[in-house]
Structure formats: C-alpha cells, structure tokens
PDB file of C-alpha atoms in Angstrom:
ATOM      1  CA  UNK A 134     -58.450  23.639  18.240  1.00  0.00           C
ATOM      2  CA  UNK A 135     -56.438  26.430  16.635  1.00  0.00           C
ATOM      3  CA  UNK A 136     -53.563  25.426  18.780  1.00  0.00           C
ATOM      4  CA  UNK A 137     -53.804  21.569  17.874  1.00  0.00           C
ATOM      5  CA  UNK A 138     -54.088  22.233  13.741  1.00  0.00           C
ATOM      6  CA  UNK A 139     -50.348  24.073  13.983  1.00  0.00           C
ATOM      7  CA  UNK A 140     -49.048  21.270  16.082  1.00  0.00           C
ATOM      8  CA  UNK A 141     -50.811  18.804  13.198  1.00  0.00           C
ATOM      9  CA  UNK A 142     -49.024  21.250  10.557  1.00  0.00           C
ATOM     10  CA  UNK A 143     -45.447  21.118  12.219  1.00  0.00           C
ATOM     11  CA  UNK A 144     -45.703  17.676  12.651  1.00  0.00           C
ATOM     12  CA  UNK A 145     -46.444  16.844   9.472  1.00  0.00           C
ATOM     13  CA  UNK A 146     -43.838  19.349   7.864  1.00  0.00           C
ATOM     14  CA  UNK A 147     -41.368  17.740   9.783  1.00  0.00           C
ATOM     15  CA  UNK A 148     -42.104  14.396   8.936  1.00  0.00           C
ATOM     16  CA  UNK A 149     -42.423  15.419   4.988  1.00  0.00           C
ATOM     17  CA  UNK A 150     -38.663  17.077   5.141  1.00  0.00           C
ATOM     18  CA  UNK A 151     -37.423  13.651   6.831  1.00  0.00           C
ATOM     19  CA  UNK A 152     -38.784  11.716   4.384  1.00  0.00           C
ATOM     20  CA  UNK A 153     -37.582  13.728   1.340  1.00  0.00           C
ATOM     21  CA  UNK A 154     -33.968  13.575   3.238  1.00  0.00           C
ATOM     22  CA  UNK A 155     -33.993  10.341   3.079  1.00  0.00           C
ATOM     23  CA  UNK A 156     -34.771   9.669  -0.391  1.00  0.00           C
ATOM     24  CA  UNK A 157     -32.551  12.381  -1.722  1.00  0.00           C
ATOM     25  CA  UNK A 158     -29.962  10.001   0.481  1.00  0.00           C
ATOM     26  CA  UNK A 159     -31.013   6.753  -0.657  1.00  0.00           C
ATOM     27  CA  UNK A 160     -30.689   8.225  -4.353  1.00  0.00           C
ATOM     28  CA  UNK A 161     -27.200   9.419  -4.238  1.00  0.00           C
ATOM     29  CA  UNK A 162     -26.146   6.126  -2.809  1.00  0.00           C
ATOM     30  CA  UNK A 163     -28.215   4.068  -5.684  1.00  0.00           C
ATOM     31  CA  UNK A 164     -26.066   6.664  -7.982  1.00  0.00           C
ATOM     32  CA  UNK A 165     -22.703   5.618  -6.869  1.00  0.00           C
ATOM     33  CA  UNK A 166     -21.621   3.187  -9.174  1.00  0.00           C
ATOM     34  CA  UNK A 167     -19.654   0.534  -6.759  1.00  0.00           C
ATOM     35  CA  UNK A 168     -16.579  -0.918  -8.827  1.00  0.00           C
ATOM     36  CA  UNK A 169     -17.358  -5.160  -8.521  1.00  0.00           C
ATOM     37  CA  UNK A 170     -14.721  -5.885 -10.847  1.00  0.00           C
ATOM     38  CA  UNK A 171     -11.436  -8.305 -10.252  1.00  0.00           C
ATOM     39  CA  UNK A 172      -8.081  -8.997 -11.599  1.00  0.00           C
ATOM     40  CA  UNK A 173      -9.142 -12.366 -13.964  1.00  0.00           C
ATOM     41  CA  UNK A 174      -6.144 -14.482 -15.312  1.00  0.00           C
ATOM     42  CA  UNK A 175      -6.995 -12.629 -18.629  1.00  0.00           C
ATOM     43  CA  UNK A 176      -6.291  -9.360 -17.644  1.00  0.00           C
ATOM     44  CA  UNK A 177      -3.096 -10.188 -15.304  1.00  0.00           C
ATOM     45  CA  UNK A 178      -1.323 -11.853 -18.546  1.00  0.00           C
ATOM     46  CA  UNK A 179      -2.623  -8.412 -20.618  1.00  0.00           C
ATOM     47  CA  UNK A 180      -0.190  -6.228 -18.498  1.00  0.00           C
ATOM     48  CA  UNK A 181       2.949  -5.400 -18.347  1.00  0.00           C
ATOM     49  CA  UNK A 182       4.827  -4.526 -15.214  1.00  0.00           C
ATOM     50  CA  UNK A 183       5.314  -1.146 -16.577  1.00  0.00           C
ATOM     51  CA  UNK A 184       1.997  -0.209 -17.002  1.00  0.00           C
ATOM     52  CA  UNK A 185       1.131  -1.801 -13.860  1.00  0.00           C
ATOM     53  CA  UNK A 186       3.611   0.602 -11.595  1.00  0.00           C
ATOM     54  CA  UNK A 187       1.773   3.592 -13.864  1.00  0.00           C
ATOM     55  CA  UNK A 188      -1.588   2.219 -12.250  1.00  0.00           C
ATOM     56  CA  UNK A 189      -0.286   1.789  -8.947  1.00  0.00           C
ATOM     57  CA  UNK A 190       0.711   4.845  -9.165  1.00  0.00           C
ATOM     58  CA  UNK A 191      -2.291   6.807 -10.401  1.00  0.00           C
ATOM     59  CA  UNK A 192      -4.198   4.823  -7.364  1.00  0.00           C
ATOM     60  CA  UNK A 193      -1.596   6.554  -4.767  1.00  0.00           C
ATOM     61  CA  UNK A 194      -2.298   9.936  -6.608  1.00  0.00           C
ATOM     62  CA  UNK A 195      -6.484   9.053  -5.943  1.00  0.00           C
ATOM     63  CA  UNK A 196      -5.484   8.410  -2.082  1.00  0.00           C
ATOM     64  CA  UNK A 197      -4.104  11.925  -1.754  1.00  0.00           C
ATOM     65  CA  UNK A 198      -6.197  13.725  -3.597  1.00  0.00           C
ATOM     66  CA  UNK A 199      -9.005  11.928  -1.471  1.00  0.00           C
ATOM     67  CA  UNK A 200     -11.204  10.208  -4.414  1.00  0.00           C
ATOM     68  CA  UNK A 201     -10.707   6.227  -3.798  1.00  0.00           C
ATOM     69  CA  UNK A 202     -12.674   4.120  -5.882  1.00  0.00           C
ATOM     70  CA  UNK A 203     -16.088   2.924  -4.164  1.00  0.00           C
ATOM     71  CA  UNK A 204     -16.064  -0.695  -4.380  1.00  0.00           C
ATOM     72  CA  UNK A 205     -18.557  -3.812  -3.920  1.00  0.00           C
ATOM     73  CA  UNK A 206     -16.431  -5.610  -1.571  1.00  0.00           C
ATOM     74  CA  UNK A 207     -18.894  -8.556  -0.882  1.00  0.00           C
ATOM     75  CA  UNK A 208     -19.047  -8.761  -4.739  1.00  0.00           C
ATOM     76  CA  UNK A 209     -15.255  -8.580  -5.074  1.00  0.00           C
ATOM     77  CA  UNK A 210     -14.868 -11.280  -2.481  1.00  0.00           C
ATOM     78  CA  UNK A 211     -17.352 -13.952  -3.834  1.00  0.00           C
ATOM     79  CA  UNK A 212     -15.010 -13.445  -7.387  1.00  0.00           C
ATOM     80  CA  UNK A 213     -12.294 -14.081  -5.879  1.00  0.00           C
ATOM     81  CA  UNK A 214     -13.288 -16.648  -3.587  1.00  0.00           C
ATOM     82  CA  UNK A 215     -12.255 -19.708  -6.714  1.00  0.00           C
ATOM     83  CA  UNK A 216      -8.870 -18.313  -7.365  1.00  0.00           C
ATOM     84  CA  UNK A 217      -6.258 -15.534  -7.697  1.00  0.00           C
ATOM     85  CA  UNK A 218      -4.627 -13.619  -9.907  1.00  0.00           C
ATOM     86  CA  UNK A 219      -2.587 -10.105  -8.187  1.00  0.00           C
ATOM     87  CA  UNK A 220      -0.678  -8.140 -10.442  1.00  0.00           C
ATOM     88  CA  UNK A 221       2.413  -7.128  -7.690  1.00  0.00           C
ATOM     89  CA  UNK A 222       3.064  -8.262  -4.051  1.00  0.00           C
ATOM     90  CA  UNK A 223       4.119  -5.103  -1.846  1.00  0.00           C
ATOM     91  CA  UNK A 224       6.722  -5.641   0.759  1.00  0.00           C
ATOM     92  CA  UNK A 225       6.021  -2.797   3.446  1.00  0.00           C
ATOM     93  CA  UNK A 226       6.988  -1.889   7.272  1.00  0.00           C
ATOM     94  CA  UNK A 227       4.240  -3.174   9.634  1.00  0.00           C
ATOM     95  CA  UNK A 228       3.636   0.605  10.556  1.00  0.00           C
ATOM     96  CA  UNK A 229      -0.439   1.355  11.306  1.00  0.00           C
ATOM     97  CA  UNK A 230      -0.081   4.624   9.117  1.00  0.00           C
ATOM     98  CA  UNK A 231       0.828   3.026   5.950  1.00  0.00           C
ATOM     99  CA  UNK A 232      -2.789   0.992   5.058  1.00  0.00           C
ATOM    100  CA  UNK A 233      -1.178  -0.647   1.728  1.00  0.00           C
ATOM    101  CA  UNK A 234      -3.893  -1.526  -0.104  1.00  0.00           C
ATOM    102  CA  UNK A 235      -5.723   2.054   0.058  1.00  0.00           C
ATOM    103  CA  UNK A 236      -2.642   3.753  -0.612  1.00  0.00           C
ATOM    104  CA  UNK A 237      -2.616   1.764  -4.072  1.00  0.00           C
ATOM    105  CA  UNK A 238      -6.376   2.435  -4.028  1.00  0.00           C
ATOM    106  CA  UNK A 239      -7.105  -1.676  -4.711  1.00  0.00           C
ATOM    107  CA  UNK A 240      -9.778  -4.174  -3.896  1.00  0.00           C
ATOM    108  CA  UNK A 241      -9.959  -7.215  -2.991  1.00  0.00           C
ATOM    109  CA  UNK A 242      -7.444  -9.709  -5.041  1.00  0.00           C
ATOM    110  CA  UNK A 243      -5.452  -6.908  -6.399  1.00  0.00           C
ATOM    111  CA  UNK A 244      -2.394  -6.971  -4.685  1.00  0.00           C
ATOM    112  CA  UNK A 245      -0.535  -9.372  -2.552  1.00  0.00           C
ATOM    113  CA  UNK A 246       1.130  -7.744   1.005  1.00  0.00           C
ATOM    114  CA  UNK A 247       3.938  -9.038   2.783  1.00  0.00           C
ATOM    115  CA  UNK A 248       4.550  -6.619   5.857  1.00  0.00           C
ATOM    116  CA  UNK A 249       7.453  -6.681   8.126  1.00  0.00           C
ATOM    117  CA  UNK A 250       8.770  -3.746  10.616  1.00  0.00           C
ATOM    118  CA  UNK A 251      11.527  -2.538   8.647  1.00  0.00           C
ATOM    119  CA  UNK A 252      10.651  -4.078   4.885  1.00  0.00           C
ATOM    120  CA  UNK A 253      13.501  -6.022   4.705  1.00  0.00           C
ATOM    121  CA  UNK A 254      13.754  -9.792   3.458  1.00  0.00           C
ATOM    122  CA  UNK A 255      14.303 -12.850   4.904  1.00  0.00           C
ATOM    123  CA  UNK A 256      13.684 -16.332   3.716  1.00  0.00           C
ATOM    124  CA  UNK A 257      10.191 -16.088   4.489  1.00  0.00           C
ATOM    125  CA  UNK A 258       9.037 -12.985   2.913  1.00  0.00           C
ATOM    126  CA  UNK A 259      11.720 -14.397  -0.243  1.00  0.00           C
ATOM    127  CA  UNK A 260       9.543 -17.449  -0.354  1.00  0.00           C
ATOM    128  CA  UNK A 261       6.100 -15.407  -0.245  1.00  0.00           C
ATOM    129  CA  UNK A 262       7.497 -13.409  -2.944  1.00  0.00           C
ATOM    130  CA  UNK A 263       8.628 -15.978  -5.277  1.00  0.00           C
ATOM    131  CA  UNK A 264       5.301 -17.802  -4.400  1.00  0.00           C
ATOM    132  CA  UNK A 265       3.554 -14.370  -5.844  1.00  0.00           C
ATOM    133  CA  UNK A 266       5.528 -14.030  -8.913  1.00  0.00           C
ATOM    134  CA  UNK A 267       6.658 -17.653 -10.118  1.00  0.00           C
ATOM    135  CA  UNK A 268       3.328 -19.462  -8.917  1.00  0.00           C
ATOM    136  CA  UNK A 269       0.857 -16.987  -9.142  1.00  0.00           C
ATOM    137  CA  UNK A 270       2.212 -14.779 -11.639  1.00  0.00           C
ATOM    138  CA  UNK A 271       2.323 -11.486 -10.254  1.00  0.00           C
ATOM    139  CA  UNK A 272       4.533  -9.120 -12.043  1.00  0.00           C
ATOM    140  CA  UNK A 273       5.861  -6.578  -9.901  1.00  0.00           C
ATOM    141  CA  UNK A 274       7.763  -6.746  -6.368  1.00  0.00           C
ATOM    142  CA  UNK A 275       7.472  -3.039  -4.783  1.00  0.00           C
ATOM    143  CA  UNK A 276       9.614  -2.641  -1.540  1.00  0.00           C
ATOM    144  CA  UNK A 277       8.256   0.371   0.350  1.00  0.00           C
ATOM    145  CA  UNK A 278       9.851   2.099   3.095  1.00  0.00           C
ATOM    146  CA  UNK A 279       8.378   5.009   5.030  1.00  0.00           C
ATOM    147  CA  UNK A 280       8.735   8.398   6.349  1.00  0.00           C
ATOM    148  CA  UNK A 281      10.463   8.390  10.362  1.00  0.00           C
ATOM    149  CA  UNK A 282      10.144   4.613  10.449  1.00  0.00           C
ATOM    150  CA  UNK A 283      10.507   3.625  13.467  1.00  0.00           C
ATOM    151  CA  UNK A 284      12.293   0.067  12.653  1.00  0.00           C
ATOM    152  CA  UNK A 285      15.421   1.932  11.078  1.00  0.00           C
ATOM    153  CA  UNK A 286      15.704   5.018  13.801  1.00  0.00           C
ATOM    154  CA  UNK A 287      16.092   2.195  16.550  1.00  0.00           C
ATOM    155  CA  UNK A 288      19.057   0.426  14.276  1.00  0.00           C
ATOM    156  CA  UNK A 289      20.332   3.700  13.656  1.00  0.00           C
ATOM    157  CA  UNK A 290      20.123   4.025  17.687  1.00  0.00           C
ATOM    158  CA  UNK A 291      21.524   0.665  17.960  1.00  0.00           C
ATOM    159  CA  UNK A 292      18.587  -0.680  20.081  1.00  0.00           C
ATOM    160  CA  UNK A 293      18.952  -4.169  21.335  1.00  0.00           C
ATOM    161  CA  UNK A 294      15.662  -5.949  22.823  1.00  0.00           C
ATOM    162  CA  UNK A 295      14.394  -9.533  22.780  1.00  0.00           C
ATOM    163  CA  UNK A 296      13.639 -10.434  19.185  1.00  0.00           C
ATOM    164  CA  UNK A 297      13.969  -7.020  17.985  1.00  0.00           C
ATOM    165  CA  UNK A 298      17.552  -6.820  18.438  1.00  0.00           C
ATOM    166  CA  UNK A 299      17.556  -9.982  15.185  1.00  0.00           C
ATOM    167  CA  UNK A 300      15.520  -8.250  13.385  1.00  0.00           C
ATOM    168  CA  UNK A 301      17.727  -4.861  13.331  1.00  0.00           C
ATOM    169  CA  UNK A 302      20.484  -6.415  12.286  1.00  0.00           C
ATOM    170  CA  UNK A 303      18.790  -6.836   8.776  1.00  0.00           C
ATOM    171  CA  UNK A 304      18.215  -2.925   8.527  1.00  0.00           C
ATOM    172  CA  UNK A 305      22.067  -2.255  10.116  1.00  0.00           C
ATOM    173  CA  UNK A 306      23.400  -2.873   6.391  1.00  0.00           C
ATOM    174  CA  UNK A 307      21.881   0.555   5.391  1.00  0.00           C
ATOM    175  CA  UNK A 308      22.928   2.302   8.493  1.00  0.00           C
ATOM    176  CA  UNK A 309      26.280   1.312   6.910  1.00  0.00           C
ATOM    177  CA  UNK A 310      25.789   2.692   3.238  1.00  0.00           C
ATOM    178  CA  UNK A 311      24.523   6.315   4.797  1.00  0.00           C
ATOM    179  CA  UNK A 312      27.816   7.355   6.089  1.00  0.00           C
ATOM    180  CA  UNK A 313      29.008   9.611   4.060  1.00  0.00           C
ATOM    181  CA  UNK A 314      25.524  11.553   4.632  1.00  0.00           C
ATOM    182  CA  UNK A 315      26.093  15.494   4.895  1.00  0.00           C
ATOM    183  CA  UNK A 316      24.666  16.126   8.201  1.00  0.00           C
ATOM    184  CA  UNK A 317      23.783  14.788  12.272  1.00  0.00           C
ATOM    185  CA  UNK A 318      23.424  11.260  11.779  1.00  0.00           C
ATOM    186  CA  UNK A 319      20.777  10.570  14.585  1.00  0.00           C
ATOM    187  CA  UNK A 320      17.828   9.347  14.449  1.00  0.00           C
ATOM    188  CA  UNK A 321      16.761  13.049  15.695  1.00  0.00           C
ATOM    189  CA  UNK A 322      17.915  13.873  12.097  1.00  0.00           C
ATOM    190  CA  UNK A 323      14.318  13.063   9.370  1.00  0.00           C
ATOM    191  CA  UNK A 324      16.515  13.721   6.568  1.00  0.00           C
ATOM    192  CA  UNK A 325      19.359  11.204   7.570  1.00  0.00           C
ATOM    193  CA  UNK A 326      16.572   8.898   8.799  1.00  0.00           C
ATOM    194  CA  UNK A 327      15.350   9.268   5.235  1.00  0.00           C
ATOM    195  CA  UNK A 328      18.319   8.996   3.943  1.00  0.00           C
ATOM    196  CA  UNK A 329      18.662   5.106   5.463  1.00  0.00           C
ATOM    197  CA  UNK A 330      15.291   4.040   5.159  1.00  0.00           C
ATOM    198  CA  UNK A 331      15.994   4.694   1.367  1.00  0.00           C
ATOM    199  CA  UNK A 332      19.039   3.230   1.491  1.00  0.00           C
ATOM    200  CA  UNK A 333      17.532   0.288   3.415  1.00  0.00           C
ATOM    201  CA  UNK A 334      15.081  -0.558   0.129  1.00  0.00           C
ATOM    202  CA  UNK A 335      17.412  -0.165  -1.928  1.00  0.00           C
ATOM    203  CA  UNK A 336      19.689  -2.872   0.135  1.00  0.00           C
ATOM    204  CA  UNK A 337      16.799  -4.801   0.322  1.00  0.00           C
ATOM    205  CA  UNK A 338      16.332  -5.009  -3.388  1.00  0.00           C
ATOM    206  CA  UNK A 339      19.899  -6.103  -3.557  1.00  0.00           C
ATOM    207  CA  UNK A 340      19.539  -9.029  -1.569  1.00  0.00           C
ATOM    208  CA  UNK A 341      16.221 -10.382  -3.205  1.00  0.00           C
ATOM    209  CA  UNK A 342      17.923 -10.489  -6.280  1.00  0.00           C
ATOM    210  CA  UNK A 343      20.805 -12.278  -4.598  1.00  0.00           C
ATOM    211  CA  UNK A 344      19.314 -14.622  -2.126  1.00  0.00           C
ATOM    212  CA  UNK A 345      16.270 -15.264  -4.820  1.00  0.00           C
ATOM    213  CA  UNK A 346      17.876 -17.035  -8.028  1.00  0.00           C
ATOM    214  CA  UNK A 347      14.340 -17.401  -9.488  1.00  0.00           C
ATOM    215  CA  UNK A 348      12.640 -13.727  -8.956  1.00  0.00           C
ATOM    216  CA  UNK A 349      16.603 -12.479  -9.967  1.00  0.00           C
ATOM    217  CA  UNK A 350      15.718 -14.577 -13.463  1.00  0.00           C
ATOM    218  CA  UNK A 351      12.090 -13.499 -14.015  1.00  0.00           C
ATOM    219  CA  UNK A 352      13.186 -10.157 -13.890  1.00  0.00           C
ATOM    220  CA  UNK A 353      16.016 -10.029 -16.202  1.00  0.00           C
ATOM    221  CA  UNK A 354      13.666 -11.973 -18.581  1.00  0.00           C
ATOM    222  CA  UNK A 355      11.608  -9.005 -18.033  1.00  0.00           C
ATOM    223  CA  UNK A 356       9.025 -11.027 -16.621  1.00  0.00           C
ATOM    224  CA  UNK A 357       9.130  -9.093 -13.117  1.00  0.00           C
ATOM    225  CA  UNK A 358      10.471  -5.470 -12.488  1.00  0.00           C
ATOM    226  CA  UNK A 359      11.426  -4.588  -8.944  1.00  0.00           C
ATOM    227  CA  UNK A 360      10.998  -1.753  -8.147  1.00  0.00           C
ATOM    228  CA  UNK A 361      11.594   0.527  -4.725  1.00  0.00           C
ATOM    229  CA  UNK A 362       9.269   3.194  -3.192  1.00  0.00           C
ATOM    230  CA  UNK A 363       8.909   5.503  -0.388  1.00  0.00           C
ATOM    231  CA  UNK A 364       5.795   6.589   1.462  1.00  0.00           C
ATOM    232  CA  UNK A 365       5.327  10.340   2.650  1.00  0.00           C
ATOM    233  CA  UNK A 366       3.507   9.971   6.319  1.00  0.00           C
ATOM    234  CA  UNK A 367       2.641  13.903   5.767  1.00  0.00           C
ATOM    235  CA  UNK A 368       0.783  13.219   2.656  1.00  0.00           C
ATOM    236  CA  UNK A 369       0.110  10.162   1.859  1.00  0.00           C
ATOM    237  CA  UNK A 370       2.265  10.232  -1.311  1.00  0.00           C
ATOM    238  CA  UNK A 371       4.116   7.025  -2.566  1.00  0.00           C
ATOM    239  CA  UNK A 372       7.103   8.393  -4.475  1.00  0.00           C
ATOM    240  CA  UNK A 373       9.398   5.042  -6.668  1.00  0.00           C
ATOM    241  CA  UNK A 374      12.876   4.952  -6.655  1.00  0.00           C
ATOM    242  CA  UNK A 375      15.335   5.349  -9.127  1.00  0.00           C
TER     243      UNK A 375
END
C-alpha cells in the first residue's frame, strides 16, 4: 500500500507540472500580440518613397538582429483578399537564400516581388513593374542583387546552356563595366564577383529607366524613387546603393 501511495504521488506530480507547462505556454502565446494590420489605400498615398526605403530598411535591420514581427497571416490575408495596395515591388535573383519578403520583415500585401536569376529586366518584369507603380501605385522599385550569385559568376565564366545562355547575355553588360577592377577577375574572385553583381543593378536600373518611358517619368516627378541594393548571404544584411 505504501508502495502504491508514492506511485499515486509521482503520478500526480507529474501530471500537475504538465499541466502548469502548458498553461505557462498557452499564456505567452495569448501575450504575443500578432500584427493583423495591412497597407490600406490611405496609408500607401500617406508615404513617401523616402520614408518607405527608411522602413524597409529598419525591417532588414529586425531580420538580422532576429526579432521579425509576429503576424496574423490568416487575418492579413482575408484584408487583403478585396484589393491591394504595396508600397514598392522588389526585383531580386531567384536564389533560395534570399526569402524577400522576411528580409524586409513584411506581411501579406506589403510588397510586390518580381524574381529572376540574375535581377535583371526584360519586358516582362518592365511590364510587372510599371503595373506596380502606375496601376497600383506602389512607390518604390528596389533592384537587389546578392552576395556570390550564382547567375553573374556563370556570365562572368561565360557559360552557355539551353535557355540560360539568353538569359546571361542580360547580366554580360556588367561583366563589361567591371574591367578596370583592381584584382583576378574570376568568378573564384567574391570581391570582383561583387564588384559585377553591383555593377549589374546598377545597369539594370539604367535600362528600366530607358526601356520604361512611364516608371522613367514617375520618378523624375518624384512619384517613384529607384533605388539599388545588395544582400549580404553571411548576414542577412540588405545594404542600398548609392
């Protein structure tokens, strides 16, 4: 009997720890406050495109430093489900390390992503982007290379391979504008891979406001600002562009 009332007593201590466990865990998740807010039509005509790169920005610096806002996703997608209103479109490589929208730290309806390997333009991503700023009103265009990306070390190698082989030819112009680069220019090299994957934004930004006549007018309206960036694959860091 002895025997059976400490087996009663450890059974029932156990029981009590697992249940205050899980209410100490079901409290701290009641205590998160889950952000259910979206961009409204209201608050997208509020901001400029300054202060919007300030908040991209302070989103990237929340990505590093770990602290991403927690965020009612089911909530954010039934507001948005009637209608949009981003506040940039981000033109970034197709790379698996580079998760746009967290490294912004947005939610759903926040940002428009176009994503091609190599972030350069063509008509298509031209047309999504003027579709994003003329029609829906966003007012920033961010083109965002990234650290050893792997689209602009095989035009740097000179690669040539179904469909790719197109597709480099797009990055080759900034091959071209990195020769005078101090250094091996190989795509062994990170800085001089750097070096043309900045280059390559920058090129890229060049043509939008050629080939685009109507994002090339919203911005010197000051409408739209374009704006370049380049993403750190060490740290998660998204650094813009002079």
């Amino acid at each position: 009997m002895k025997n059976l009332n400490v087996f009663t007593v450890l059974v029932l201590g156990s029981f009590l720890i697992t249940a205050c466990t899980q209410k100490e865990s079901q409290s701290q998740t009641q205590a998160v406050q889950l952000a259910s807010a979206v961009v409204t039509d209201e608050i997208q005509n509020e901001k400029s495109p300054q202060q919007i790169i300030r908040e991209m920005a302070d989103g990237n610096e929340r990505f590093t430093n770990n602290s991403l806002t927690p965020r009612d996703y089911q909530a954010q997608v039934k507001a948005t489900a009637g209608g949009q209103y981003p506040e940039a479109i981000v033109i970034s490589c197709v790379d698996s390390r580079v998760p746009v929208e967290k490294v912004f730290d947005k939610g759903v309806g926040d940002i428009f992503v176009a994503r091609v390997a190599g972030n350069f333009v063509n008509e298509d991503i031209l047309g999504s982007a003027e579709f994003a700023t003329a029609v829906a009103g966003s007012k920033v265009v961010v083109i965002m290379g990234h650290e050893a990306c792997g689209a602009v070390k095989a035009a740097i190698d000179g690669v040539e391979m179904g469909n790719i082989t197109a597709m480099l030819d797009k990055i080759e112009p900034a091959v071209d504008m990195s020769e005078n680069f101090n250094g091996e220019q190989s795509s062994s090299n990170n800085e001089y891979v750097t070096e043309v994957v900045n280059n390559n934004v920058r090129n890229t930004i060049a043509e939008m406001r050629e080939n685009s006549p109507i994002i090339a007018e919203l911005e010197r309206n000051g409408d739209v600002v374009i704006a370049g960036a380049f993403y750190d694959l060490d740290t998660g860091k998204v650094t813009f562009l002079d």
